[in-house]
């Protein structure tokens, strides 16, 4: 099923966009946006699809690669945090985990993905991790509390 996308531009910008699409050899602005979307999604155009100008195509291809790298960084972050910081998050919270592991996580992400995320990305990903693993964090914290209680009763 095909999906539609809308843009929020003025009538004059709309006319300019139509002119650009026509000058680039596109039948319609829809074809132009489809080509741009394919470059963003796949990093290349569909077979036989006309291409935007070289600069635009290059920028869209760069954005595609950036998107893939961002996905790699986020996935790597989740793996690293699960392996190393889950107990700290469960017992002390994400702020403590970020302070304790933030720089190490950046180094590990760089080693695996070749890029370093922004601090704001890391903060966001810590919150996402906490939300995705809330039950596991609660279970871990409860087991630790139960173990501490059992130790006190002896």
PDB file of N, CA and C in Angstrom, residues 9-112:
ATOM      1  N   UNK A   9       4.471  24.185   2.906  1.00  0.00           N
ATOM      2  CA  UNK A   9       5.175  25.268   2.220  1.00  0.00           C
ATOM      3  C   UNK A   9       4.161  26.237   1.633  1.00  0.00           C
ATOM      4  N   UNK A  10       4.636  27.436   1.317  1.00  0.00           N
ATOM      5  CA  UNK A  10       3.756  28.467   0.748  1.00  0.00           C
ATOM      6  C   UNK A  10       3.449  28.158  -0.714  1.00  0.00           C
ATOM      7  N   UNK A  11       2.474  28.880  -1.275  1.00  0.00           N
ATOM      8  CA  UNK A  11       2.131  28.696  -2.692  1.00  0.00           C
ATOM      9  C   UNK A  11       3.307  29.037  -3.592  1.00  0.00           C
ATOM     10  N   UNK A  12       4.046  30.085  -3.256  1.00  0.00           N
ATOM     11  CA  UNK A  12       5.206  30.457  -4.061  1.00  0.00           C
ATOM     12  C   UNK A  12       6.278  29.372  -3.999  1.00  0.00           C
ATOM     13  N   UNK A  13       6.513  28.812  -2.820  1.00  0.00           N
ATOM     14  CA  UNK A  13       7.467  27.712  -2.688  1.00  0.00           C
ATOM     15  C   UNK A  13       6.993  26.489  -3.477  1.00  0.00           C
ATOM     16  N   UNK A  14       5.687  26.284  -3.503  1.00  0.00           N
ATOM     17  CA  UNK A  14       5.106  25.178  -4.247  1.00  0.00           C
ATOM     18  C   UNK A  14       5.406  25.315  -5.729  1.00  0.00           C
ATOM     19  N   UNK A  15       5.227  26.516  -6.262  1.00  0.00           N
ATOM     20  CA  UNK A  15       5.512  26.777  -7.674  1.00  0.00           C
ATOM     21  C   UNK A  15       7.004  26.586  -7.963  1.00  0.00           C
ATOM     22  N   UNK A  16       7.841  27.056  -7.047  1.00  0.00           N
ATOM     23  CA  UNK A  16       9.282  26.893  -7.216  1.00  0.00           C
ATOM     24  C   UNK A  16       9.652  25.420  -7.214  1.00  0.00           C
ATOM     25  N   UNK A  17       9.049  24.668  -6.324  1.00  0.00           N
ATOM     26  CA  UNK A  17       9.303  23.231  -6.257  1.00  0.00           C
ATOM     27  C   UNK A  17       8.885  22.528  -7.545  1.00  0.00           C
ATOM     28  N   UNK A  18       7.738  22.890  -8.081  1.00  0.00           N
ATOM     29  CA  UNK A  18       7.295  22.311  -9.352  1.00  0.00           C
ATOM     30  C   UNK A  18       8.288  22.625 -10.465  1.00  0.00           C
ATOM     31  N   UNK A  19       8.795  23.847 -10.486  1.00  0.00           N
ATOM     32  CA  UNK A  19       9.773  24.248 -11.494  1.00  0.00           C
ATOM     33  C   UNK A  19      11.066  23.444 -11.352  1.00  0.00           C
ATOM     34  N   UNK A  20      11.509  23.261 -10.108  1.00  0.00           N
ATOM     35  CA  UNK A  20      12.727  22.476  -9.854  1.00  0.00           C
ATOM     36  C   UNK A  20      12.521  21.039 -10.324  1.00  0.00           C
ATOM     37  N   UNK A  21      11.401  20.462  -9.976  1.00  0.00           N
ATOM     38  CA  UNK A  21      11.115  19.074 -10.382  1.00  0.00           C
ATOM     39  C   UNK A  21      11.131  18.949 -11.897  1.00  0.00           C
ATOM     40  N   UNK A  22      10.504  19.893 -12.571  1.00  0.00           N
ATOM     41  CA  UNK A  22      10.462  19.861 -14.039  1.00  0.00           C
ATOM     42  C   UNK A  22      11.862  20.028 -14.631  1.00  0.00           C
ATOM     43  N   UNK A  23      12.650  20.969 -14.070  1.00  0.00           N
ATOM     44  CA  UNK A  23      14.007  21.199 -14.574  1.00  0.00           C
ATOM     45  C   UNK A  23      14.919  19.992 -14.358  1.00  0.00           C
ATOM     46  N   UNK A  24      14.638  19.210 -13.334  1.00  0.00           N
ATOM     47  CA  UNK A  24      15.437  18.018 -13.064  1.00  0.00           C
ATOM     48  C   UNK A  24      14.958  16.806 -13.853  1.00  0.00           C
ATOM     49  N   UNK A  25      13.873  16.973 -14.608  1.00  0.00           N
ATOM     50  CA  UNK A  25      13.389  15.883 -15.449  1.00  0.00           C
ATOM     51  C   UNK A  25      12.347  15.001 -14.789  1.00  0.00           C
ATOM     52  N   UNK A  26      11.789  15.433 -13.674  1.00  0.00           N
ATOM     53  CA  UNK A  26      10.751  14.654 -13.016  1.00  0.00           C
ATOM     54  C   UNK A  26       9.396  15.018 -13.605  1.00  0.00           C
ATOM     55  N   UNK A  27       8.520  14.045 -13.721  1.00  0.00           N
ATOM     56  CA  UNK A  27       7.188  14.271 -14.260  1.00  0.00           C
ATOM     57  C   UNK A  27       6.354  15.093 -13.283  1.00  0.00           C
ATOM     58  N   UNK A  28       6.599  14.863 -12.005  1.00  0.00           N
ATOM     59  CA  UNK A  28       5.825  15.560 -10.970  1.00  0.00           C
ATOM     60  C   UNK A  28       6.683  15.709  -9.720  1.00  0.00           C
ATOM     61  N   UNK A  29       6.198  16.518  -8.798  1.00  0.00           N
ATOM     62  CA  UNK A  29       6.923  16.657  -7.525  1.00  0.00           C
ATOM     63  C   UNK A  29       6.847  15.351  -6.743  1.00  0.00           C
ATOM     64  N   UNK A  30       5.791  14.570  -6.966  1.00  0.00           N
ATOM     65  CA  UNK A  30       5.690  13.263  -6.311  1.00  0.00           C
ATOM     66  C   UNK A  30       6.857  12.376  -6.721  1.00  0.00           C
ATOM     67  N   UNK A  31       7.184  12.377  -8.012  1.00  0.00           N
ATOM     68  CA  UNK A  31       8.328  11.585  -8.477  1.00  0.00           C
ATOM     69  C   UNK A  31       9.630  12.094  -7.864  1.00  0.00           C
ATOM     70  N   UNK A  32       9.763  13.426  -7.743  1.00  0.00           N
ATOM     71  CA  UNK A  32      10.951  14.000  -7.110  1.00  0.00           C
ATOM     72  C   UNK A  32      11.061  13.527  -5.661  1.00  0.00           C
ATOM     73  N   UNK A  33       9.965  13.624  -4.916  1.00  0.00           N
ATOM     74  CA  UNK A  33       9.997  13.211  -3.510  1.00  0.00           C
ATOM     75  C   UNK A  33      10.199  11.713  -3.366  1.00  0.00           C
ATOM     76  N   UNK A  34       9.656  10.933  -4.291  1.00  0.00           N
ATOM     77  CA  UNK A  34       9.862   9.481  -4.257  1.00  0.00           C
ATOM     78  C   UNK A  34      11.341   9.161  -4.443  1.00  0.00           C
ATOM     79  N   UNK A  35      11.984   9.848  -5.404  1.00  0.00           N
ATOM     80  CA  UNK A  35      13.419   9.644  -5.615  1.00  0.00           C
ATOM     81  C   UNK A  35      14.205  10.037  -4.365  1.00  0.00           C
ATOM     82  N   UNK A  36      13.833  11.165  -3.770  1.00  0.00           N
ATOM     83  CA  UNK A  36      14.519  11.606  -2.546  1.00  0.00           C
ATOM     84  C   UNK A  36      14.312  10.599  -1.412  1.00  0.00           C
ATOM     85  N   UNK A  37      13.094  10.105  -1.288  1.00  0.00           N
ATOM     86  CA  UNK A  37      12.808   9.121  -0.234  1.00  0.00           C
ATOM     87  C   UNK A  37      13.613   7.848  -0.460  1.00  0.00           C
ATOM     88  N   UNK A  38      13.707   7.392  -1.707  1.00  0.00           N
ATOM     89  CA  UNK A  38      14.482   6.179  -1.989  1.00  0.00           C
ATOM     90  C   UNK A  38      15.959   6.383  -1.659  1.00  0.00           C
ATOM     91  N   UNK A  39      16.478   7.567  -1.960  1.00  0.00           N
ATOM     92  CA  UNK A  39      17.873   7.850  -1.604  1.00  0.00           C
ATOM     93  C   UNK A  39      18.061   7.826  -0.090  1.00  0.00           C
ATOM     94  N   UNK A  40      17.099   8.384   0.656  1.00  0.00           N
ATOM     95  CA  UNK A  40      17.210   8.385   2.113  1.00  0.00           C
ATOM     96  C   UNK A  40      17.084   6.984   2.696  1.00  0.00           C
ATOM     97  N   UNK A  41      16.156   6.206   2.153  1.00  0.00           N
ATOM     98  CA  UNK A  41      15.894   4.874   2.706  1.00  0.00           C
ATOM     99  C   UNK A  41      16.955   3.863   2.298  1.00  0.00           C
ATOM    100  N   UNK A  42      17.259   3.823   0.993  1.00  0.00           N
ATOM    101  CA  UNK A  42      18.125   2.780   0.464  1.00  0.00           C
ATOM    102  C   UNK A  42      19.537   3.227   0.124  1.00  0.00           C
ATOM    103  N   UNK A  43      19.757   4.530   0.069  1.00  0.00           N
ATOM    104  CA  UNK A  43      21.067   5.033  -0.319  1.00  0.00           C
ATOM    105  C   UNK A  43      21.279   5.005  -1.817  1.00  0.00           C
ATOM    106  N   UNK A  44      20.243   4.642  -2.568  1.00  0.00           N
ATOM    107  CA  UNK A  44      20.316   4.615  -4.027  1.00  0.00           C
ATOM    108  C   UNK A  44      18.908   4.752  -4.583  1.00  0.00           C
ATOM    109  N   UNK A  45      18.832   5.031  -5.872  1.00  0.00           N
ATOM    110  CA  UNK A  45      17.537   5.181  -6.529  1.00  0.00           C
ATOM    111  C   UNK A  45      17.043   3.837  -7.034  1.00  0.00           C
ATOM    112  N   UNK A  46      15.740   3.736  -7.207  1.00  0.00           N
ATOM    113  CA  UNK A  46      15.162   2.545  -7.834  1.00  0.00           C
ATOM    114  C   UNK A  46      15.574   2.531  -9.302  1.00  0.00           C
ATOM    115  N   UNK A  47      15.649   1.376  -9.886  1.00  0.00           N
ATOM    116  CA  UNK A  47      16.069   1.229 -11.282  1.00  0.00           C
ATOM    117  C   UNK A  47      15.175   2.069 -12.194  1.00  0.00           C
ATOM    118  N   UNK A  48      15.811   2.856 -13.063  1.00  0.00           N
ATOM    119  CA  UNK A  48      15.082   3.660 -14.029  1.00  0.00           C
ATOM    120  C   UNK A  48      14.500   4.945 -13.486  1.00  0.00           C
ATOM    121  N   UNK A  49      14.681   5.196 -12.206  1.00  0.00           N
ATOM    122  CA  UNK A  49      14.136   6.399 -11.597  1.00  0.00           C
ATOM    123  C   UNK A  49      15.045   7.588 -11.896  1.00  0.00           C
ATOM    124  N   UNK A  50      14.489   8.732 -12.314  1.00  0.00           N
ATOM    125  CA  UNK A  50      15.355   9.892 -12.552  1.00  0.00           C
ATOM    126  C   UNK A  50      15.950  10.377 -11.236  1.00  0.00           C
ATOM    127  N   UNK A  51      17.139  10.954 -11.317  1.00  0.00           N
ATOM    128  CA  UNK A  51      17.850  11.382 -10.106  1.00  0.00           C
ATOM    129  C   UNK A  51      17.742  12.888  -9.916  1.00  0.00           C
ATOM    130  N   UNK A  52      17.686  13.331  -8.654  1.00  0.00           N
ATOM    131  CA  UNK A  52      17.824  14.759  -8.406  1.00  0.00           C
ATOM    132  C   UNK A  52      19.239  15.187  -8.812  1.00  0.00           C
ATOM    133  N   UNK A  53      19.498  16.466  -8.788  1.00  0.00           N
ATOM    134  CA  UNK A  53      20.843  16.920  -9.152  1.00  0.00           C
ATOM    135  C   UNK A  53      21.880  16.262  -8.252  1.00  0.00           C
ATOM    136  N   UNK A  54      23.135  16.262  -8.694  1.00  0.00           N
ATOM    137  CA  UNK A  54      24.205  15.557  -7.987  1.00  0.00           C
ATOM    138  C   UNK A  54      24.398  15.998  -6.551  1.00  0.00           C
ATOM    139  N   UNK A  55      24.285  17.287  -6.291  1.00  0.00           N
ATOM    140  CA  UNK A  55      24.481  17.788  -4.920  1.00  0.00           C
ATOM    141  C   UNK A  55      23.380  17.264  -4.016  1.00  0.00           C
ATOM    142  N   UNK A  56      22.124  17.364  -4.474  1.00  0.00           N
ATOM    143  CA  UNK A  56      20.997  16.875  -3.672  1.00  0.00           C
ATOM    144  C   UNK A  56      21.110  15.369  -3.457  1.00  0.00           C
ATOM    145  N   UNK A  57      21.408  14.638  -4.519  1.00  0.00           N
ATOM    146  CA  UNK A  57      21.547  13.183  -4.398  1.00  0.00           C
ATOM    147  C   UNK A  57      22.668  12.838  -3.422  1.00  0.00           C
ATOM    148  N   UNK A  58      23.774  13.551  -3.520  1.00  0.00           N
ATOM    149  CA  UNK A  58      24.893  13.301  -2.599  1.00  0.00           C
ATOM    150  C   UNK A  58      24.517  13.560  -1.153  1.00  0.00           C
ATOM    151  N   UNK A  59      23.806  14.655  -0.901  1.00  0.00           N
ATOM    152  CA  UNK A  59      23.394  14.975   0.467  1.00  0.00           C
ATOM    153  C   UNK A  59      22.405  13.941   1.003  1.00  0.00           C
ATOM    154  N   UNK A  60      21.470  13.519   0.164  1.00  0.00           N
ATOM    155  CA  UNK A  60      20.500  12.508   0.600  1.00  0.00           C
ATOM    156  C   UNK A  60      21.183  11.172   0.871  1.00  0.00           C
ATOM    157  N   UNK A  61      22.162  10.826   0.051  1.00  0.00           N
ATOM    158  CA  UNK A  61      22.908   9.594   0.278  1.00  0.00           C
ATOM    159  C   UNK A  61      23.696   9.696   1.582  1.00  0.00           C
ATOM    160  N   UNK A  62      24.293  10.850   1.849  1.00  0.00           N
ATOM    161  CA  UNK A  62      25.010  11.055   3.120  1.00  0.00           C
ATOM    162  C   UNK A  62      24.051  10.923   4.296  1.00  0.00           C
ATOM    163  N   UNK A  63      22.836  11.484   4.164  1.00  0.00           N
ATOM    164  CA  UNK A  63      21.845  11.354   5.230  1.00  0.00           C
ATOM    165  C   UNK A  63      21.447   9.899   5.439  1.00  0.00           C
ATOM    166  N   UNK A  64      21.350   9.144   4.349  1.00  0.00           N
ATOM    167  CA  UNK A  64      21.048   7.709   4.454  1.00  0.00           C
ATOM    168  C   UNK A  64      22.132   7.003   5.270  1.00  0.00           C
ATOM    169  N   UNK A  65      23.396   7.275   4.945  1.00  0.00           N
ATOM    170  CA  UNK A  65      24.495   6.643   5.675  1.00  0.00           C
ATOM    171  C   UNK A  65      24.517   7.100   7.129  1.00  0.00           C
ATOM    172  N   UNK A  66      24.228   8.368   7.375  1.00  0.00           N
ATOM    173  CA  UNK A  66      24.152   8.871   8.747  1.00  0.00           C
ATOM    174  C   UNK A  66      23.051   8.144   9.506  1.00  0.00           C
ATOM    175  N   UNK A  67      21.913   7.940   8.855  1.00  0.00           N
ATOM    176  CA  UNK A  67      20.796   7.240   9.488  1.00  0.00           C
ATOM    177  C   UNK A  67      21.194   5.814   9.860  1.00  0.00           C
ATOM    178  N   UNK A  68      21.900   5.131   8.945  1.00  0.00           N
ATOM    179  CA  UNK A  68      22.371   3.776   9.251  1.00  0.00           C
ATOM    180  C   UNK A  68      23.347   3.796  10.428  1.00  0.00           C
ATOM    181  N   UNK A  69      24.249   4.778  10.446  1.00  0.00           N
ATOM    182  CA  UNK A  69      25.220   4.884  11.539  1.00  0.00           C
ATOM    183  C   UNK A  69      24.534   5.197  12.857  1.00  0.00           C
ATOM    184  N   UNK A  70      23.524   6.049  12.823  1.00  0.00           N
ATOM    185  CA  UNK A  70      22.779   6.379  14.037  1.00  0.00           C
ATOM    186  C   UNK A  70      22.085   5.137  14.583  1.00  0.00           C
ATOM    187  N   UNK A  71      21.517   4.345  13.690  1.00  0.00           N
ATOM    188  CA  UNK A  71      20.878   3.098  14.101  1.00  0.00           C
ATOM    189  C   UNK A  71      21.906   2.151  14.717  1.00  0.00           C
ATOM    190  N   UNK A  72      23.090   2.058  14.110  1.00  0.00           N
ATOM    191  CA  UNK A  72      24.170   1.223  14.652  1.00  0.00           C
ATOM    192  C   UNK A  72      24.555   1.708  16.048  1.00  0.00           C
ATOM    193  N   UNK A  73      24.693   3.023  16.202  1.00  0.00           N
ATOM    194  CA  UNK A  73      25.093   3.558  17.509  1.00  0.00           C
ATOM    195  C   UNK A  73      24.047   3.257  18.569  1.00  0.00           C
ATOM    196  N   UNK A  74      22.765   3.432  18.235  1.00  0.00           N
ATOM    197  CA  UNK A  74      21.716   3.185  19.215  1.00  0.00           C
ATOM    198  C   UNK A  74      21.658   1.702  19.590  1.00  0.00           C
ATOM    199  N   UNK A  75      21.740   0.830  18.608  1.00  0.00           N
ATOM    200  CA  UNK A  75      21.712  -0.607  18.887  1.00  0.00           C
ATOM    201  C   UNK A  75      22.921  -1.009  19.735  1.00  0.00           C
ATOM    202  N   UNK A  76      24.083  -0.484  19.399  1.00  0.00           N
ATOM    203  CA  UNK A  76      25.297  -0.780  20.153  1.00  0.00           C
ATOM    204  C   UNK A  76      25.177  -0.262  21.581  1.00  0.00           C
ATOM    205  N   UNK A  77      24.632   0.938  21.734  1.00  0.00           N
ATOM    206  CA  UNK A  77      24.411   1.502  23.069  1.00  0.00           C
ATOM    207  C   UNK A  77      23.567   0.542  23.908  1.00  0.00           C
ATOM    208  N   UNK A  78      22.460   0.073  23.341  1.00  0.00           N
ATOM    209  CA  UNK A  78      21.564  -0.815  24.086  1.00  0.00           C
ATOM    210  C   UNK A  78      22.292  -2.099  24.501  1.00  0.00           C
ATOM    211  N   UNK A  79      23.109  -2.643  23.614  1.00  0.00           N
ATOM    212  CA  UNK A  79      23.861  -3.859  23.944  1.00  0.00           C
ATOM    213  C   UNK A  79      24.858  -3.587  25.071  1.00  0.00           C
ATOM    214  N   UNK A  80      25.597  -2.496  24.963  1.00  0.00           N
ATOM    215  CA  UNK A  80      26.616  -2.157  25.963  1.00  0.00           C
ATOM    216  C   UNK A  80      25.980  -1.923  27.320  1.00  0.00           C
ATOM    217  N   UNK A  81      24.903  -1.163  27.350  1.00  0.00           N
ATOM    218  CA  UNK A  81      24.244  -0.855  28.623  1.00  0.00           C
ATOM    219  C   UNK A  81      23.681  -2.125  29.239  1.00  0.00           C
ATOM    220  N   UNK A  82      23.098  -2.971  28.422  1.00  0.00           N
ATOM    221  CA  UNK A  82      22.549  -4.228  28.947  1.00  0.00           C
ATOM    222  C   UNK A  82      23.653  -5.089  29.553  1.00  0.00           C
ATOM    223  N   UNK A  83      24.828  -5.107  28.898  1.00  0.00           N
ATOM    224  CA  UNK A  83      25.944  -5.919  29.375  1.00  0.00           C
ATOM    225  C   UNK A  83      26.613  -5.337  30.615  1.00  0.00           C
ATOM    226  N   UNK A  84      26.672  -4.017  30.728  1.00  0.00           N
ATOM    227  CA  UNK A  84      27.512  -3.413  31.766  1.00  0.00           C
ATOM    228  C   UNK A  84      26.786  -2.570  32.807  1.00  0.00           C
ATOM    229  N   UNK A  85      25.746  -1.864  32.408  1.00  0.00           N
ATOM    230  CA  UNK A  85      25.187  -0.852  33.305  1.00  0.00           C
ATOM    231  C   UNK A  85      23.821  -1.193  33.889  1.00  0.00           C
ATOM    232  N   UNK A  86      23.234  -2.302  33.500  1.00  0.00           N
ATOM    233  CA  UNK A  86      21.898  -2.638  33.989  1.00  0.00           C
ATOM    234  C   UNK A  86      21.816  -2.646  35.515  1.00  0.00           C
ATOM    235  N   UNK A  87      22.767  -3.260  36.220  1.00  0.00           N
ATOM    236  CA  UNK A  87      22.673  -3.236  37.684  1.00  0.00           C
ATOM    237  C   UNK A  87      22.731  -1.818  38.266  1.00  0.00           C
ATOM    238  N   UNK A  88      23.556  -0.961  37.677  1.00  0.00           N
ATOM    239  CA  UNK A  88      23.665   0.410  38.188  1.00  0.00           C
ATOM    240  C   UNK A  88      22.362   1.156  37.945  1.00  0.00           C
ATOM    241  N   UNK A  89      21.785   0.983  36.768  1.00  0.00           N
ATOM    242  CA  UNK A  89      20.514   1.654  36.476  1.00  0.00           C
ATOM    243  C   UNK A  89      19.437   1.160  37.432  1.00  0.00           C
ATOM    244  N   UNK A  90      19.395  -0.146  37.660  1.00  0.00           N
ATOM    245  CA  UNK A  90      18.374  -0.715  38.539  1.00  0.00           C
ATOM    246  C   UNK A  90      18.501  -0.190  39.961  1.00  0.00           C
ATOM    247  N   UNK A  91      19.728  -0.071  40.441  1.00  0.00           N
ATOM    248  CA  UNK A  91      19.925   0.277  41.847  1.00  0.00           C
ATOM    249  C   UNK A  91      20.102   1.777  42.096  1.00  0.00           C
ATOM    250  N   UNK A  92      20.678   2.504  41.130  1.00  0.00           N
ATOM    251  CA  UNK A  92      21.008   3.914  41.368  1.00  0.00           C
ATOM    252  C   UNK A  92      20.378   4.889  40.383  1.00  0.00           C
ATOM    253  N   UNK A  93      19.839   4.382  39.273  1.00  0.00           N
ATOM    254  CA  UNK A  93      19.180   5.253  38.310  1.00  0.00           C
ATOM    255  C   UNK A  93      20.045   5.578  37.108  1.00  0.00           C
ATOM    256  N   UNK A  94      19.398   6.177  36.096  1.00  0.00           N
ATOM    257  CA  UNK A  94      20.098   6.433  34.847  1.00  0.00           C
ATOM    258  C   UNK A  94      21.108   7.572  34.954  1.00  0.00           C
ATOM    259  N   UNK A  95      20.866   8.541  35.814  1.00  0.00           N
ATOM    260  CA  UNK A  95      21.831   9.643  35.949  1.00  0.00           C
ATOM    261  C   UNK A  95      23.168   9.123  36.469  1.00  0.00           C
ATOM    262  N   UNK A  96      23.123   8.251  37.455  1.00  0.00           N
ATOM    263  CA  UNK A  96      24.351   7.666  37.995  1.00  0.00           C
ATOM    264  C   UNK A  96      25.038   6.808  36.944  1.00  0.00           C
ATOM    265  N   UNK A  97      24.263   6.010  36.210  1.00  0.00           N
ATOM    266  CA  UNK A  97      24.843   5.163  35.157  1.00  0.00           C
ATOM    267  C   UNK A  97      25.479   6.015  34.066  1.00  0.00           C
ATOM    268  N   UNK A  98      24.816   7.101  33.693  1.00  0.00           N
ATOM    269  CA  UNK A  98      25.376   7.978  32.662  1.00  0.00           C
ATOM    270  C   UNK A  98      26.687   8.592  33.129  1.00  0.00           C
ATOM    271  N   UNK A  99      26.736   9.048  34.371  1.00  0.00           N
ATOM    272  CA  UNK A  99      27.976   9.620  34.907  1.00  0.00           C
ATOM    273  C   UNK A  99      29.083   8.585  35.011  1.00  0.00           C
ATOM    274  N   UNK A 100      28.724   7.376  35.396  1.00  0.00           N
ATOM    275  CA  UNK A 100      29.732   6.336  35.594  1.00  0.00           C
ATOM    276  C   UNK A 100      30.231   5.738  34.280  1.00  0.00           C
ATOM    277  N   UNK A 101      29.343   5.594  33.303  1.00  0.00           N
ATOM    278  CA  UNK A 101      29.691   4.852  32.091  1.00  0.00           C
ATOM    279  C   UNK A 101      29.688   5.684  30.818  1.00  0.00           C
ATOM    280  N   UNK A 102      29.255   6.935  30.862  1.00  0.00           N
ATOM    281  CA  UNK A 102      29.059   7.737  29.659  1.00  0.00           C
ATOM    282  C   UNK A 102      30.245   7.768  28.713  1.00  0.00           C
ATOM    283  N   UNK A 103      31.425   8.094  29.225  1.00  0.00           N
ATOM    284  CA  UNK A 103      32.608   8.192  28.362  1.00  0.00           C
ATOM    285  C   UNK A 103      33.034   6.822  27.848  1.00  0.00           C
ATOM    286  N   UNK A 104      32.965   5.802  28.701  1.00  0.00           N
ATOM    287  CA  UNK A 104      33.312   4.450  28.255  1.00  0.00           C
ATOM    288  C   UNK A 104      32.370   3.980  27.149  1.00  0.00           C
ATOM    289  N   UNK A 105      31.101   4.307  27.285  1.00  0.00           N
ATOM    290  CA  UNK A 105      30.121   3.922  26.273  1.00  0.00           C
ATOM    291  C   UNK A 105      30.456   4.601  24.944  1.00  0.00           C
ATOM    292  N   UNK A 106      30.827   5.880  25.004  1.00  0.00           N
ATOM    293  CA  UNK A 106      31.205   6.591  23.775  1.00  0.00           C
ATOM    294  C   UNK A 106      32.379   5.896  23.086  1.00  0.00           C
ATOM    295  N   UNK A 107      33.374   5.512  23.852  1.00  0.00           N
ATOM    296  CA  UNK A 107      34.545   4.834  23.283  1.00  0.00           C
ATOM    297  C   UNK A 107      34.150   3.512  22.632  1.00  0.00           C
ATOM    298  N   UNK A 108      33.324   2.737  23.317  1.00  0.00           N
ATOM    299  CA  UNK A 108      32.904   1.442  22.776  1.00  0.00           C
ATOM    300  C   UNK A 108      32.049   1.599  21.519  1.00  0.00           C
ATOM    301  N   UNK A 109      31.184   2.603  21.514  1.00  0.00           N
ATOM    302  CA  UNK A 109      30.362   2.855  20.328  1.00  0.00           C
ATOM    303  C   UNK A 109      31.255   3.266  19.169  1.00  0.00           C
ATOM    304  N   UNK A 110      32.239   4.100  19.447  1.00  0.00           N
ATOM    305  CA  UNK A 110      33.158   4.520  18.386  1.00  0.00           C
ATOM    306  C   UNK A 110      33.907   3.316  17.811  1.00  0.00           C
ATOM    307  N   UNK A 111      34.340   2.409  18.693  1.00  0.00           N
ATOM    308  CA  UNK A 111      35.060   1.226  18.227  1.00  0.00           C
ATOM    309  C   UNK A 111      34.186   0.353  17.326  1.00  0.00           C
ATOM    310  N   UNK A 112      32.909   0.242  17.652  1.00  0.00           N
ATOM    311  CA  UNK A 112      32.023  -0.649  16.898  1.00  0.00           C
ATOM    312  C   UNK A 112      31.377   0.013  15.681  1.00  0.00           C
TER     313      UNK A 112
END
